[in-house]
Amino acid sequence: MTTPTGRVTSGLTISADGYSAGLNQTEQRPFGDDGGDGWGDKLHAWFTDTAEENRAEIDQMIAAKAFIMGRNMFGPVRGEWDRPWNGWWGDDPPYHAPVFVLTHHARDPQPMDGGTTYHFVTDGIESALARARAAAGDGDVAIMGGATTINQYLAAGLIDELRLHIVPLTLGAGTRLFEGVPPLELQQVRSRATTLVTHVTYRVLN
């Protein structure tokens, strides 16, 4: 059996003090007290308001051949799947590849338009990664988030490259990248500043 050669990458938009979302997240305000409308309008203005300036980074976000995300990123439904929910992204999500959703509650795969299929993984982060690697072949696997999921993969030493999109605001509290993660040795690969964000890519060495 051949060993997959693709990288495991992760990209996340964070505030200057390291938060990807604020406190008090709800279905009506998925990013909580985020300094804006609760839908990340300030955090994510770099790709909603200045998309062309950041085209390379936006394209890179969805260039992987398989994706992993936590259930909180997939949607607001908690506990058993007691109502229909197929993500925040409508009938044609942007991934166009297999997406493995971490959850404690089993659910059948959900095919969507455009080539995206959600697979629901109940036996942990390493199982999800093994399945994603198999699906990606020699392509990259992207850990999409949220921060809590990325922290689990960082703590387990399973991410090769970390791509941070740092926006010039602070939140003070909320869901924080690197929370509970042991010290890491990072090598800066590239950085680029645009009007609303600074993109920094690190290779994770340990």
mmCIF file of C-alpha atoms in Angstrom:
data_model
loop_
_atom_site.group_PDB
_atom_site.id
_atom_site.type_symbol
_atom_site.label_atom_id
_atom_site.label_comp_id
_atom_site.label_asym_id
_atom_site.label_seq_id
_atom_site.Cartn_x
_atom_site.Cartn_y
_atom_site.Cartn_z
ATOM 1 C CA MET A 1 0.000 0.000 0.000
ATOM 2 C CA THR A 2 1.401 3.412 -0.948
ATOM 3 C CA THR A 3 1.790 6.111 1.679
ATOM 4 C CA PRO A 4 -0.016 9.384 0.918
ATOM 5 C CA THR A 5 2.427 12.154 0.094
ATOM 6 C CA GLY A 6 0.165 15.186 0.524
ATOM 7 C CA ARG A 7 0.558 17.618 3.400
ATOM 8 C CA VAL A 8 -1.838 18.201 6.266
ATOM 9 C CA THR A 9 -2.503 21.929 6.292
ATOM 10 C CA SER A 10 -4.699 24.198 8.340
ATOM 11 C CA GLY A 11 -5.816 27.765 7.720
ATOM 12 C CA LEU A 12 -7.655 30.064 10.095
ATOM 13 C CA THR A 13 -8.613 33.715 10.361
ATOM 14 C CA ILE A 14 -7.787 35.088 13.795
ATOM 15 C CA SER A 15 -7.822 38.429 15.571
ATOM 16 C CA ALA A 16 -4.527 40.031 16.520
ATOM 17 C CA ASP A 17 -4.909 38.468 19.990
ATOM 18 C CA GLY A 18 -5.490 34.999 18.584
ATOM 19 C CA TYR A 19 -9.260 34.486 18.655
ATOM 20 C CA SER A 20 -11.270 32.972 15.805
ATOM 21 C CA ALA A 21 -14.645 33.774 17.415
ATOM 22 C CA GLY A 22 -15.956 35.673 20.407
ATOM 23 C CA LEU A 23 -17.937 34.623 23.439
ATOM 24 C CA ASN A 24 -21.681 33.867 23.403
ATOM 25 C CA GLN A 25 -21.902 32.020 20.083
ATOM 26 C CA THR A 26 -25.450 31.177 19.006
ATOM 27 C CA GLU A 27 -27.196 30.112 15.810
ATOM 28 C CA GLN A 28 -28.173 33.744 15.261
ATOM 29 C CA ARG A 29 -24.600 34.924 15.973
ATOM 30 C CA PRO A 30 -22.301 32.028 15.010
ATOM 31 C CA PHE A 31 -19.147 34.030 15.789
ATOM 32 C CA GLY A 32 -20.575 35.413 19.020
ATOM 33 C CA ASP A 33 -19.276 38.729 20.331
ATOM 34 C CA ASP A 34 -16.961 39.193 17.363
ATOM 35 C CA GLY A 35 -16.794 42.985 17.270
ATOM 36 C CA GLY A 36 -19.374 43.069 14.468
ATOM 37 C CA ASP A 37 -22.610 41.467 13.394
ATOM 38 C CA GLY A 38 -21.928 38.044 14.927
ATOM 39 C CA TRP A 39 -21.360 36.513 11.475
ATOM 40 C CA GLY A 40 -17.676 37.380 11.324
ATOM 41 C CA ASP A 41 -18.150 40.426 9.105
ATOM 42 C CA LYS A 42 -15.050 42.152 10.522
ATOM 43 C CA LEU A 43 -12.980 39.006 10.972
ATOM 44 C CA HIS A 44 -13.633 37.885 7.414
ATOM 45 C CA ALA A 45 -13.876 41.212 5.617
ATOM 46 C CA TRP A 46 -10.550 40.398 3.949
ATOM 47 C CA PHE A 47 -12.217 37.806 1.717
ATOM 48 C CA THR A 48 -15.712 39.259 1.501
ATOM 49 C CA ASP A 49 -14.756 42.913 0.858
ATOM 50 C CA THR A 50 -11.276 42.604 -0.687
ATOM 51 C CA ALA A 51 -11.450 39.242 -2.413
ATOM 52 C CA GLU A 52 -9.364 40.145 -5.448
ATOM 53 C CA GLU A 53 -6.551 41.512 -3.321
ATOM 54 C CA ASN A 54 -6.458 38.175 -1.488
ATOM 55 C CA ARG A 55 -7.295 35.869 -4.380
ATOM 56 C CA ALA A 56 -4.248 33.611 -3.970
ATOM 57 C CA GLU A 57 -5.021 32.903 -0.317
ATOM 58 C CA ILE A 58 -8.739 32.388 -0.970
ATOM 59 C CA ASP A 59 -8.011 29.909 -3.752
ATOM 60 C CA GLN A 60 -5.508 28.119 -1.543
ATOM 61 C CA MET A 61 -8.137 27.647 1.189
ATOM 62 C CA ILE A 62 -10.172 25.268 -0.964
ATOM 63 C CA ALA A 63 -7.387 23.664 -2.998
ATOM 64 C CA ALA A 64 -7.071 20.538 -0.832
ATOM 65 C CA LYS A 65 -8.411 17.179 -1.987
ATOM 66 C CA ALA A 66 -10.140 16.393 1.324
ATOM 67 C CA PHE A 67 -11.212 18.461 4.333
ATOM 68 C CA ILE A 68 -11.835 17.983 8.055
ATOM 69 C CA MET A 69 -13.949 20.205 10.283
ATOM 70 C CA GLY A 70 -15.422 20.114 13.751
ATOM 71 C CA ARG A 71 -19.122 19.845 14.323
ATOM 72 C CA ASN A 72 -19.272 23.401 15.663
ATOM 73 C CA MET A 73 -17.968 24.669 12.331
ATOM 74 C CA PHE A 74 -20.432 22.500 10.429
ATOM 75 C CA GLY A 75 -23.414 24.009 12.203
ATOM 76 C CA PRO A 76 -25.303 24.853 15.387
ATOM 77 C CA VAL A 77 -27.079 21.506 15.893
ATOM 78 C CA ARG A 78 -25.931 19.836 19.130
ATOM 79 C CA GLY A 79 -26.513 16.343 20.441
ATOM 80 C CA GLU A 80 -28.456 13.974 18.222
ATOM 81 C CA TRP A 81 -29.231 15.023 14.654
ATOM 82 C CA ASP A 82 -32.790 16.030 15.489
ATOM 83 C CA ARG A 83 -33.357 18.307 12.492
ATOM 84 C CA PRO A 84 -32.042 18.590 8.942
ATOM 85 C CA TRP A 85 -28.759 20.453 8.693
ATOM 86 C CA ASN A 86 -26.309 20.339 5.801
ATOM 87 C CA GLY A 87 -23.858 23.078 6.779
ATOM 88 C CA TRP A 88 -23.823 26.853 6.436
ATOM 89 C CA TRP A 89 -22.889 26.864 2.750
ATOM 90 C CA GLY A 90 -26.102 25.970 0.921
ATOM 91 C CA ASP A 91 -26.671 23.200 -1.617
ATOM 92 C CA ASP A 92 -23.294 23.701 -3.351
ATOM 93 C CA PRO A 93 -20.599 24.094 -0.652
ATOM 94 C CA PRO A 94 -17.237 25.485 -1.778
ATOM 95 C CA TYR A 95 -15.225 22.353 -0.983
ATOM 96 C CA HIS A 96 -16.069 20.154 -4.011
ATOM 97 C CA ALA A 97 -14.361 17.226 -2.281
ATOM 98 C CA PRO A 98 -14.996 14.883 0.661
ATOM 99 C CA VAL A 99 -15.458 16.678 3.992
ATOM 100 C CA PHE A 100 -15.069 14.704 7.232
ATOM 101 C CA VAL A 101 -17.059 16.183 10.122
ATOM 102 C CA LEU A 102 -16.041 15.270 13.678
ATOM 103 C CA THR A 103 -19.048 14.390 15.822
ATOM 104 C CA HIS A 104 -20.144 12.124 18.665
ATOM 105 C CA HIS A 105 -23.396 11.244 16.895
ATOM 106 C CA ALA A 106 -23.494 8.949 13.879
ATOM 107 C CA ARG A 107 -25.115 10.044 10.639
ATOM 108 C CA ASP A 108 -25.171 8.727 7.086
ATOM 109 C CA PRO A 109 -23.000 10.509 4.497
ATOM 110 C CA GLN A 110 -24.630 13.567 2.961
ATOM 111 C CA PRO A 111 -23.863 14.193 -0.719
ATOM 112 C CA MET A 112 -24.225 17.791 -1.909
ATOM 113 C CA ASP A 113 -24.065 19.533 -5.267
ATOM 114 C CA GLY A 114 -20.687 20.235 -6.849
ATOM 115 C CA GLY A 115 -18.875 17.135 -5.606
ATOM 116 C CA THR A 116 -18.937 17.794 -1.852
ATOM 117 C CA THR A 117 -19.953 14.880 0.374
ATOM 118 C CA TYR A 118 -20.067 15.233 4.148
ATOM 119 C CA HIS A 119 -18.919 12.154 6.061
ATOM 120 C CA PHE A 120 -19.570 12.073 9.806
ATOM 121 C CA VAL A 121 -16.764 10.576 11.900
ATOM 122 C CA THR A 122 -17.475 9.415 15.448
ATOM 123 C CA ASP A 123 -14.182 7.736 16.381
ATOM 124 C CA GLY A 124 -11.820 10.665 16.751
ATOM 125 C CA ILE A 125 -9.387 12.961 15.020
ATOM 126 C CA GLU A 126 -6.905 10.310 13.925
ATOM 127 C CA SER A 127 -9.635 8.236 12.285
ATOM 128 C CA ALA A 128 -10.912 11.320 10.472
ATOM 129 C CA LEU A 129 -7.401 12.088 9.245
ATOM 130 C CA ALA A 130 -6.827 8.531 8.044
ATOM 131 C CA ARG A 131 -10.065 8.633 6.076
ATOM 132 C CA ALA A 132 -9.281 12.066 4.675
ATOM 133 C CA ARG A 133 -5.784 10.970 3.625
ATOM 134 C CA ALA A 134 -7.227 7.962 1.855
ATOM 135 C CA ALA A 135 -9.725 10.172 0.041
ATOM 136 C CA ALA A 136 -7.098 12.783 -0.885
ATOM 137 C CA GLY A 137 -4.554 10.337 -2.273
ATOM 138 C CA ASP A 138 -1.427 12.364 -3.019
ATOM 139 C CA GLY A 139 -3.290 15.653 -2.500
ATOM 140 C CA ASP A 140 -3.338 17.797 0.616
ATOM 141 C CA VAL A 141 -5.764 17.404 3.506
ATOM 142 C CA ALA A 142 -6.986 20.679 5.054
ATOM 143 C CA ILE A 143 -8.096 20.952 8.683
ATOM 144 C CA MET A 144 -10.643 23.741 8.292
ATOM 145 C CA GLY A 145 -11.492 24.458 11.921
ATOM 146 C CA GLY A 146 -12.753 25.788 14.068
ATOM 147 C CA ALA A 147 -9.921 26.674 16.400
ATOM 148 C CA THR A 148 -10.829 23.950 18.897
ATOM 149 C CA THR A 149 -10.480 21.283 16.210
ATOM 150 C CA ILE A 150 -7.220 22.757 14.916
ATOM 151 C CA ASN A 151 -5.888 22.828 18.486
ATOM 152 C CA GLN A 152 -6.576 19.107 18.848
ATOM 153 C CA TYR A 153 -4.636 18.338 15.676
ATOM 154 C CA LEU A 154 -1.770 20.667 16.668
ATOM 155 C CA ALA A 155 -1.560 19.070 20.119
ATOM 156 C CA ALA A 156 -1.396 15.638 18.488
ATOM 157 C CA GLY A 157 1.401 16.734 16.144
ATOM 158 C CA LEU A 158 -0.669 16.036 13.030
ATOM 159 C CA ILE A 159 -0.436 19.357 11.133
ATOM 160 C CA ASP A 160 2.433 20.039 8.721
ATOM 161 C CA GLU A 161 1.648 23.616 7.710
ATOM 162 C CA LEU A 162 -0.310 26.340 9.505
ATOM 163 C CA ARG A 163 -1.692 29.274 7.514
ATOM 164 C CA LEU A 164 -2.904 32.171 9.639
ATOM 165 C CA HIS A 165 -4.860 35.170 8.395
ATOM 166 C CA ILE A 166 -4.372 37.816 11.087
ATOM 167 C CA VAL A 167 -6.800 40.725 11.114
ATOM 168 C CA PRO A 168 -6.162 44.053 12.884
ATOM 169 C CA LEU A 169 -8.677 43.849 15.710
ATOM 170 C CA THR A 170 -8.760 42.282 19.153
ATOM 171 C CA LEU A 171 -11.625 40.368 20.762
ATOM 172 C CA GLY A 172 -10.290 39.887 24.291
ATOM 173 C CA ALA A 173 -12.054 36.554 24.851
ATOM 174 C CA GLY A 174 -13.645 33.689 22.961
ATOM 175 C CA THR A 175 -12.365 30.659 21.072
ATOM 176 C CA ARG A 176 -8.594 30.967 20.886
ATOM 177 C CA LEU A 177 -6.055 29.297 18.641
ATOM 178 C CA PHE A 178 -3.262 27.436 20.529
ATOM 179 C CA GLU A 179 -5.413 27.030 23.660
ATOM 180 C CA GLY A 180 -4.195 23.866 25.391
ATOM 181 C CA VAL A 181 -1.529 23.256 22.737
ATOM 182 C CA PRO A 182 1.996 22.432 23.972
ATOM 183 C CA PRO A 183 4.827 24.747 22.846
ATOM 184 C CA LEU A 184 5.486 24.447 19.126
ATOM 185 C CA GLU A 185 8.521 25.151 17.006
ATOM 186 C CA LEU A 186 7.391 26.948 13.866
ATOM 187 C CA GLN A 187 9.341 27.942 10.777
ATOM 188 C CA GLN A 188 8.004 30.933 8.873
ATOM 189 C CA VAL A 189 7.599 30.005 5.211
ATOM 190 C CA ARG A 190 6.025 33.172 3.848
ATOM 191 C CA SER A 191 4.106 36.283 4.834
ATOM 192 C CA ARG A 192 2.127 38.872 2.927
ATOM 193 C CA ALA A 193 0.250 41.937 4.132
ATOM 194 C CA THR A 194 -2.797 43.324 2.330
ATOM 195 C CA THR A 195 -5.259 46.067 3.241
ATOM 196 C CA LEU A 196 -7.289 44.145 5.824
ATOM 197 C CA VAL A 197 -5.149 41.140 6.793
ATOM 198 C CA THR A 198 -1.648 39.737 7.143
ATOM 199 C CA HIS A 199 -1.193 36.204 5.811
ATOM 200 C CA VAL A 200 1.508 34.166 7.577
ATOM 201 C CA THR A 201 2.393 30.558 6.746
ATOM 202 C CA TYR A 202 4.365 28.414 9.193
ATOM 203 C CA ARG A 203 5.839 24.955 8.845
ATOM 204 C CA VAL A 204 5.217 23.010 12.063
ATOM 205 C CA LEU A 205 8.536 21.407 12.964
ATOM 206 C CA ASN A 206 7.608 19.348 16.024
#
